[in-house]
PDB file of C-alpha atoms in Angstrom:
ATOM      1  CA  GLU A   1       0.000   0.000   0.000  1.00 95.00           C
ATOM      2  CA  ILE A   2       1.269   3.446  -0.926  1.00 97.00           C
ATOM      3  CA  VAL A   3       1.415   5.752   2.080  1.00 98.00           C
ATOM      4  CA  LEU A   4       0.898   9.475   1.531  1.00 98.00           C
ATOM      5  CA  THR A   5       2.301  11.786   4.196  1.00 98.00           C
ATOM      6  CA  GLN A   6       1.163  15.394   4.244  1.00 98.00           C
ATOM      7  CA  SER A   7       2.806  18.283   6.025  1.00 98.00           C
ATOM      8  CA  PRO A   8       1.944  20.213   7.991  1.00 97.00           C
ATOM      9  CA  ASP A   9      -1.003  18.637   9.802  1.00 97.00           C
ATOM     10  CA  PHE A  10      -2.267  22.057  10.804  1.00 97.00           C
ATOM     11  CA  GLN A  11      -1.471  25.606   9.836  1.00 96.00           C
ATOM     12  CA  SER A  12      -2.842  28.932  11.032  1.00 96.00           C
ATOM     13  CA  VAL A  13      -2.486  31.588   8.359  1.00 95.00           C
ATOM     14  CA  THR A  14      -3.530  35.163   7.656  1.00 95.00           C
ATOM     15  CA  PRO A  15      -5.465  36.307   4.592  1.00 95.00           C
ATOM     16  CA  LYS A  16      -3.347  37.130   1.521  1.00 96.00           C
ATOM     17  CA  GLU A  17      -0.573  34.860   2.786  1.00 95.00           C
ATOM     18  CA  LYS A  18       0.882  32.202   0.488  1.00 97.00           C
ATOM     19  CA  VAL A  19       0.384  28.634   1.719  1.00 97.00           C
ATOM     20  CA  THR A  20       2.279  25.507   0.716  1.00 98.00           C
ATOM     21  CA  ILE A  21       1.146  21.998   1.615  1.00 98.00           C
ATOM     22  CA  THR A  22       3.312  19.035   0.730  1.00 98.00           C
ATOM     23  CA  CYS A  23       2.450  15.404   0.094  1.00 98.00           C
ATOM     24  CA  ARG A  24       5.121  12.711  -0.014  1.00 98.00           C
ATOM     25  CA  ALA A  25       4.443   9.236  -1.385  1.00 98.00           C
ATOM     26  CA  SER A  26       6.157   6.127  -0.044  1.00 98.00           C
ATOM     27  CA  GLN A  27       6.990   5.095  -3.644  1.00 98.00           C
ATOM     28  CA  SER A  28       6.842   6.711  -7.040  1.00 98.00           C
ATOM     29  CA  ILE A  29       3.329   7.406  -8.313  1.00 97.00           C
ATOM     30  CA  GLY A  30       4.185   9.394 -11.424  1.00 97.00           C
ATOM     31  CA  SER A  31       1.669  12.217 -11.680  1.00 97.00           C
ATOM     32  CA  ASN A  32      -1.276  10.218 -10.310  1.00 97.00           C
ATOM     33  CA  LEU A  33      -1.792  12.595  -7.413  1.00 98.00           C
ATOM     34  CA  HIS A  34      -4.885  14.696  -6.793  1.00 98.00           C
ATOM     35  CA  TRP A  35      -5.822  17.373  -4.243  1.00 98.00           C
ATOM     36  CA  TYR A  36      -9.190  17.914  -2.557  1.00 98.00           C
ATOM     37  CA  GLN A  37     -10.750  20.510  -0.280  1.00 98.00           C
ATOM     38  CA  GLN A  38     -13.155  19.479   2.455  1.00 98.00           C
ATOM     39  CA  LYS A  39     -15.342  21.876   4.427  1.00 95.00           C
ATOM     40  CA  ALA A  40     -17.932  21.029   7.056  1.00 88.00           C
ATOM     41  CA  ASP A  41     -21.424  20.626   5.620  1.00 84.00           C
ATOM     42  CA  GLN A  42     -20.199  20.825   2.029  1.00 90.00           C
ATOM     43  CA  SER A  43     -19.300  18.107  -0.423  1.00 92.00           C
ATOM     44  CA  THR A  44     -15.614  17.423  -0.934  1.00 96.00           C
ATOM     45  CA  LYS A  45     -14.219  19.317  -3.910  1.00 97.00           C
ATOM     46  CA  LEU A  46     -11.511  18.364  -6.403  1.00 98.00           C
ATOM     47  CA  LEU A  47      -8.965  21.182  -6.765  1.00 98.00           C
ATOM     48  CA  ILE A  48      -6.024  19.762  -8.699  1.00 98.00           C
ATOM     49  CA  LYS A  49      -5.831  16.554 -10.739  1.00 97.00           C
ATOM     50  CA  TYR A  50      -2.760  14.694 -11.954  1.00 97.00           C
ATOM     51  CA  ALA A  51      -0.426  16.785  -9.815  1.00 98.00           C
ATOM     52  CA  SER A  52      -0.735  20.077 -11.676  1.00 98.00           C
ATOM     53  CA  GLN A  53      -3.959  20.287 -13.695  1.00 97.00           C
ATOM     54  CA  SER A  54      -6.583  22.639 -12.304  1.00 97.00           C
ATOM     55  CA  PHE A  55     -10.102  21.287 -12.168  1.00 96.00           C
ATOM     56  CA  SER A  56     -12.825  23.290 -13.868  1.00 94.00           C
ATOM     57  CA  GLY A  57     -14.102  26.229 -11.827  1.00 95.00           C
ATOM     58  CA  VAL A  58     -11.325  26.174  -9.245  1.00 97.00           C
ATOM     59  CA  PRO A  59      -9.918  29.649  -8.444  1.00 97.00           C
ATOM     60  CA  SER A  60      -6.568  30.343 -10.059  1.00 97.00           C
ATOM     61  CA  ARG A  61      -4.887  30.939  -6.676  1.00 97.00           C
ATOM     62  CA  PHE A  62      -4.778  27.131  -6.275  1.00 98.00           C
ATOM     63  CA  SER A  63      -1.937  25.357  -8.077  1.00 98.00           C
ATOM     64  CA  GLY A  64      -0.121  22.063  -7.854  1.00 98.00           C
ATOM     65  CA  SER A  65       3.288  20.716  -8.764  1.00 98.00           C
ATOM     66  CA  GLY A  66       5.490  17.681  -8.421  1.00 98.00           C
ATOM     67  CA  SER A  67       5.917  14.158  -9.723  1.00 97.00           C
ATOM     68  CA  GLY A  68       7.284  10.851  -8.530  1.00 97.00           C
ATOM     69  CA  THR A  69       7.165  11.025  -4.747  1.00 98.00           C
ATOM     70  CA  ASP A  70       7.028  14.718  -3.857  1.00 98.00           C
ATOM     71  CA  PHE A  71       4.079  16.989  -4.499  1.00 98.00           C
ATOM     72  CA  THR A  72       2.976  20.457  -3.488  1.00 98.00           C
ATOM     73  CA  LEU A  73      -0.322  22.307  -3.290  1.00 98.00           C
ATOM     74  CA  THR A  74       0.102  26.068  -3.280  1.00 98.00           C
ATOM     75  CA  ILE A  75      -2.541  28.620  -2.411  1.00 97.00           C
ATOM     76  CA  ASN A  76      -1.538  32.121  -3.444  1.00 95.00           C
ATOM     77  CA  SER A  77      -3.088  35.083  -1.651  1.00 93.00           C
ATOM     78  CA  LEU A  78      -5.190  33.048   0.781  1.00 95.00           C
ATOM     79  CA  GLU A  79      -8.805  34.069   1.273  1.00 96.00           C
ATOM     80  CA  ALA A  80     -11.016  33.530   4.321  1.00 94.00           C
ATOM     81  CA  GLU A  81     -13.134  31.021   2.389  1.00 95.00           C
ATOM     82  CA  ASP A  82     -10.074  28.768   2.014  1.00 96.00           C
ATOM     83  CA  ALA A  83     -10.372  27.636   5.649  1.00 96.00           C
ATOM     84  CA  ALA A  84     -10.747  23.879   5.188  1.00 97.00           C
ATOM     85  CA  THR A  85      -8.983  20.548   5.374  1.00 98.00           C
ATOM     86  CA  TYR A  86      -6.958  19.566   2.309  1.00 98.00           C
ATOM     87  CA  TYR A  87      -6.214  15.998   1.246  1.00 98.00           C
ATOM     88  CA  CYS A  88      -3.947  14.478  -1.348  1.00 98.00           C
ATOM     89  CA  HIS A  89      -4.950  11.192  -3.010  1.00 98.00           C
ATOM     90  CA  GLN A  90      -3.094   8.727  -5.214  1.00 97.00           C
ATOM     91  CA  SER A  91      -4.714   6.732  -8.003  1.00 96.00           C
ATOM     92  CA  SER A  92      -1.510   5.035  -9.161  1.00 95.00           C
ATOM     93  CA  SER A  93      -2.218   1.646  -7.608  1.00 94.00           C
ATOM     94  CA  LEU A  94      -4.732  -0.165  -5.477  1.00 93.00           C
ATOM     95  CA  PRO A  95      -5.643   0.351  -2.778  1.00 94.00           C
ATOM     96  CA  TYR A  96      -6.092   4.041  -3.480  1.00 96.00           C
ATOM     97  CA  THR A  97      -4.950   6.065  -0.508  1.00 97.00           C
ATOM     98  CA  PHE A  98      -5.266   9.539   0.917  1.00 98.00           C
ATOM     99  CA  GLY A  99      -2.944  11.681   2.956  1.00 98.00           C
ATOM    100  CA  GLN A 100      -3.922  12.287   6.572  1.00 98.00           C
ATOM    101  CA  GLY A 101      -5.118  15.810   5.777  1.00 98.00           C
ATOM    102  CA  THR A 102      -3.912  19.350   6.436  1.00 98.00           C
ATOM    103  CA  LYS A 103      -6.231  21.667   8.316  1.00 97.00           C
ATOM    104  CA  LEU A 104      -5.946  25.343   7.450  1.00 97.00           C
ATOM    105  CA  GLU A 105      -7.196  27.881   9.956  1.00 96.00           C
ATOM    106  CA  ILE A 106      -7.566  31.528   8.982  1.00 92.00           C
ATOM    107  CA  LYS A 107      -6.428  33.974  11.662  1.00 91.00           C
TER     108      LYS A 107
ATOM    109  CA  GLU B   1     -25.292  19.752 -12.597  1.00 94.00           C
ATOM    110  CA  VAL B   2     -23.788  16.542 -11.235  1.00 96.00           C
ATOM    111  CA  GLN B   3     -25.618  15.250  -8.190  1.00 97.00           C
ATOM    112  CA  LEU B   4     -24.767  12.248  -6.042  1.00 98.00           C
ATOM    113  CA  VAL B   5     -27.178  11.446  -3.248  1.00 98.00           C
ATOM    114  CA  GLU B   6     -26.350   8.677  -0.795  1.00 98.00           C
ATOM    115  CA  SER B   7     -28.898   6.865   1.342  1.00 98.00           C
ATOM    116  CA  GLY B   8     -29.282   3.745   3.435  1.00 98.00           C
ATOM    117  CA  GLY B   9     -27.124   4.618   6.409  1.00 97.00           C
ATOM    118  CA  GLY B  10     -28.217   4.174   9.986  1.00 97.00           C
ATOM    119  CA  LEU B  11     -27.528   2.426  13.264  1.00 97.00           C
ATOM    120  CA  GLU B  12     -26.814  -1.277  13.021  1.00 97.00           C
ATOM    121  CA  GLN B  13     -25.473  -3.906  15.375  1.00 97.00           C
ATOM    122  CA  PRO B  14     -22.109  -5.603  14.918  1.00 98.00           C
ATOM    123  CA  GLY B  15     -22.363  -8.623  12.647  1.00 98.00           C
ATOM    124  CA  ARG B  16     -25.453  -7.332  10.853  1.00 98.00           C
ATOM    125  CA  SER B  17     -25.806  -5.994   7.312  1.00 98.00           C
ATOM    126  CA  LEU B  18     -26.617  -2.702   5.641  1.00 98.00           C
ATOM    127  CA  ARG B  19     -27.023  -1.670   2.006  1.00 98.00           C
ATOM    128  CA  LEU B  20     -26.044   1.804   0.879  1.00 98.00           C
ATOM    129  CA  SER B  21     -27.311   3.420  -2.312  1.00 98.00           C
ATOM    130  CA  CYS B  22     -26.126   6.378  -4.360  1.00 98.00           C
ATOM    131  CA  ALA B  23     -28.488   8.014  -6.842  1.00 98.00           C
ATOM    132  CA  ALA B  24     -26.641   9.813  -9.635  1.00 98.00           C
ATOM    133  CA  SER B  25     -27.896  12.528 -11.949  1.00 98.00           C
ATOM    134  CA  GLY B  26     -26.611  15.279 -14.185  1.00 97.00           C
ATOM    135  CA  PHE B  27     -24.210  13.121 -16.180  1.00 97.00           C
ATOM    136  CA  THR B  28     -24.119   9.950 -18.258  1.00 97.00           C
ATOM    137  CA  PHE B  29     -23.764   7.455 -15.416  1.00 97.00           C
ATOM    138  CA  ASP B  30     -22.553   4.494 -17.464  1.00 95.00           C
ATOM    139  CA  ASP B  31     -19.630   6.519 -18.865  1.00 96.00           C
ATOM    140  CA  TYR B  32     -17.818   6.660 -15.534  1.00 96.00           C
ATOM    141  CA  ALA B  33     -16.324   4.506 -12.837  1.00 97.00           C
ATOM    142  CA  MET B  34     -17.643   5.097  -9.328  1.00 97.00           C
ATOM    143  CA  HIS B  35     -16.295   4.752  -5.800  1.00 98.00           C
ATOM    144  CA  TRP B  36     -17.188   4.590  -2.147  1.00 98.00           C
ATOM    145  CA  VAL B  37     -14.991   6.551   0.264  1.00 98.00           C
ATOM    146  CA  ARG B  38     -15.543   6.693   4.015  1.00 98.00           C
ATOM    147  CA  GLN B  39     -14.557   8.973   6.859  1.00 98.00           C
ATOM    148  CA  ALA B  40     -14.663   7.858  10.468  1.00 98.00           C
ATOM    149  CA  PRO B  41     -15.665  10.564  12.972  1.00 96.00           C
ATOM    150  CA  GLY B  42     -12.850  13.097  13.312  1.00 94.00           C
ATOM    151  CA  LYS B  43     -10.603  11.108  10.954  1.00 96.00           C
ATOM    152  CA  GLY B  44      -9.368  11.346   7.379  1.00 97.00           C
ATOM    153  CA  LEU B  45     -10.626   9.879   4.134  1.00 97.00           C
ATOM    154  CA  GLU B  46     -10.364   6.160   3.342  1.00 98.00           C
ATOM    155  CA  TRP B  47     -11.083   4.643  -0.060  1.00 97.00           C
ATOM    156  CA  VAL B  48     -13.423   1.675   0.346  1.00 98.00           C
ATOM    157  CA  SER B  49     -14.220   0.338  -3.110  1.00 97.00           C
ATOM    158  CA  GLY B  50     -14.383   1.203  -6.799  1.00 96.00           C
ATOM    159  CA  ILE B  51     -16.216  -0.168  -9.839  1.00 97.00           C
ATOM    160  CA  SER B  52     -15.667   0.450 -13.531  1.00 96.00           C
ATOM    161  CA  TRP B  53     -18.377   1.651 -15.910  1.00 96.00           C
ATOM    162  CA  ASN B  54     -19.495  -1.850 -16.882  1.00 96.00           C
ATOM    163  CA  SER B  55     -18.718  -3.570 -13.561  1.00 96.00           C
ATOM    164  CA  GLY B  56     -15.871  -5.383 -15.287  1.00 95.00           C
ATOM    165  CA  SER B  57     -13.258  -4.093 -12.839  1.00 94.00           C
ATOM    166  CA  ILE B  58     -13.864  -3.944  -9.101  1.00 96.00           C
ATOM    167  CA  GLY B  59     -11.504  -3.203  -6.238  1.00 95.00           C
ATOM    168  CA  TYR B  60     -11.717  -3.157  -2.449  1.00 96.00           C
ATOM    169  CA  ALA B  61      -9.697  -1.925   0.473  1.00 97.00           C
ATOM    170  CA  ASP B  62      -8.225  -4.788   2.499  1.00 96.00           C
ATOM    171  CA  SER B  63     -10.246  -3.641   5.506  1.00 97.00           C
ATOM    172  CA  VAL B  64     -13.548  -4.506   3.766  1.00 98.00           C
ATOM    173  CA  LYS B  65     -12.553  -7.253   1.333  1.00 97.00           C
ATOM    174  CA  GLY B  66     -14.780 -10.305   1.734  1.00 97.00           C
ATOM    175  CA  ARG B  67     -17.403  -8.358   3.719  1.00 98.00           C
ATOM    176  CA  PHE B  68     -18.488  -5.524   1.399  1.00 98.00           C
ATOM    177  CA  THR B  69     -19.737  -5.802  -2.186  1.00 98.00           C
ATOM    178  CA  ILE B  70     -19.963  -2.902  -4.605  1.00 98.00           C
ATOM    179  CA  SER B  71     -22.372  -2.974  -7.521  1.00 98.00           C
ATOM    180  CA  ARG B  72     -24.108  -0.647  -9.926  1.00 98.00           C
ATOM    181  CA  ASP B  73     -27.278  -0.562 -12.001  1.00 98.00           C
ATOM    182  CA  ASN B  74     -26.668   1.629 -15.027  1.00 98.00           C
ATOM    183  CA  ALA B  75     -30.347   1.496 -16.026  1.00 98.00           C
ATOM    184  CA  LYS B  76     -31.223   3.089 -12.692  1.00 98.00           C
ATOM    185  CA  ASN B  77     -28.198   5.423 -12.490  1.00 98.00           C
ATOM    186  CA  SER B  78     -27.409   3.928  -9.117  1.00 98.00           C
ATOM    187  CA  LEU B  79     -24.417   2.690  -7.167  1.00 98.00           C
ATOM    188  CA  TYR B  80     -24.649   0.322  -4.219  1.00 98.00           C
ATOM    189  CA  LEU B  81     -22.552  -0.969  -1.346  1.00 98.00           C
ATOM    190  CA  GLN B  82     -23.679  -4.145   0.395  1.00 98.00           C
ATOM    191  CA  MET B  83     -22.058  -4.180   3.822  1.00 98.00           C
ATOM    192  CA  ASN B  84     -22.071  -7.520   5.667  1.00 98.00           C
ATOM    193  CA  SER B  85     -20.525  -8.614   8.968  1.00 98.00           C
ATOM    194  CA  LEU B  86     -20.394  -5.025  10.148  1.00 98.00           C
ATOM    195  CA  ARG B  87     -17.810  -4.048  12.749  1.00 98.00           C
ATOM    196  CA  ALA B  88     -17.535  -1.080  15.072  1.00 98.00           C
ATOM    197  CA  GLU B  89     -14.627   0.191  12.975  1.00 97.00           C
ATOM    198  CA  ASP B  90     -16.951   0.495   9.966  1.00 98.00           C
ATOM    199  CA  THR B  91     -18.633   3.432  11.688  1.00 98.00           C
ATOM    200  CA  ALA B  92     -18.170   6.354   9.315  1.00 98.00           C
ATOM    201  CA  LEU B  93     -19.711   8.788   6.897  1.00 98.00           C
ATOM    202  CA  TYR B  94     -19.827   6.999   3.542  1.00 98.00           C
ATOM    203  CA  TYR B  95     -19.405   9.085   0.400  1.00 98.00           C
ATOM    204  CA  CYS B  96     -20.191   8.186  -3.172  1.00 98.00           C
ATOM    205  CA  ALA B  97     -17.687   9.667  -5.653  1.00 98.00           C
ATOM    206  CA  LYS B  98     -17.580   9.887  -9.449  1.00 97.00           C
ATOM    207  CA  ASP B  99     -14.330   9.045 -11.201  1.00 96.00           C
ATOM    208  CA  SER B 100     -13.083  11.046 -14.164  1.00 92.00           C
ATOM    209  CA  ALA B 101     -12.595   7.881 -16.222  1.00 90.00           C
ATOM    210  CA  TYR B 102     -14.693   4.918 -17.319  1.00 89.00           C
ATOM    211  CA  ASP B 103     -12.249   2.466 -15.784  1.00 87.00           C
ATOM    212  CA  TYR B 104     -11.321   3.576 -12.273  1.00 78.00           C
ATOM    213  CA  GLY B 105      -7.905   5.055 -11.803  1.00 81.00           C
ATOM    214  CA  GLY B 106      -8.604   8.718 -12.124  1.00 85.00           C
ATOM    215  CA  ASP B 107      -9.408  11.602  -9.898  1.00 94.00           C
ATOM    216  CA  PHE B 108     -12.687  11.837  -7.982  1.00 96.00           C
ATOM    217  CA  GLN B 109     -14.376  14.739  -9.710  1.00 95.00           C
ATOM    218  CA  HIS B 110     -17.617  14.883  -7.772  1.00 97.00           C
ATOM    219  CA  TRP B 111     -18.663  13.712  -4.325  1.00 98.00           C
ATOM    220  CA  GLY B 112     -21.960  13.279  -2.535  1.00 97.00           C
ATOM    221  CA  GLN B 113     -22.741  14.613   0.934  1.00 96.00           C
ATOM    222  CA  GLY B 114     -22.479  11.197   2.526  1.00 97.00           C
ATOM    223  CA  THR B 115     -24.632   8.839   4.560  1.00 98.00           C
ATOM    224  CA  LEU B 116     -23.741   8.007   8.159  1.00 98.00           C
ATOM    225  CA  VAL B 117     -23.278   4.398   9.228  1.00 98.00           C
ATOM    226  CA  THR B 118     -23.022   3.679  12.933  1.00 98.00           C
ATOM    227  CA  VAL B 119     -22.192   0.166  14.106  1.00 98.00           C
ATOM    228  CA  SER B 120     -22.893  -0.327  17.772  1.00 97.00           C
ATOM    229  CA  SER B 121     -24.679  -2.718  20.087  1.00 95.00           C
TER     230      SER B 121
END
């Protein structure tokens, strides 16, 4: 099973700040890495697919990069509505796995 | 607009069974693979099972293999999860998710709101 390790687990940030969340895979997964945003009482949303492709309708301040084992989700100029938990997910091999999540709090 | 609506959750005793359903609309259901993902209270996301567009490919997490069965009815635009031999550790919010591809292996483009399963005596 491929283990995905996100860092940090929690981050408190101010609006307009730039945020970087990393996801490290226990073995190479190519570009089969996706990022999601989860908020209470809302359905989970896909942000970035295949490491760096933005999903339709996602604000341009969200971007992704990386390949192999190391990946990054970047949020430029953070907004209050970005308070959420973010998960990475690999679809390279079964069983599909998720990172443990990164909770972003807005100060 | 893509909509995924889960149902069938509830309180059940250990060892008993439960069947979850997911009603899909807003897209051509039989063009896409589908998945079940769960989230235990206060925990992260765990992939449970996936099924390809024609049910030809099916996969399960080790934690549910042999106890859970995924299926779909393309005529009814519905996805199912038959959960047998329930355990306390199966307690979670169960989400239905739509894959981006017909044969699972892609990103999960749309998610439902989830249905809560509680296993307790």
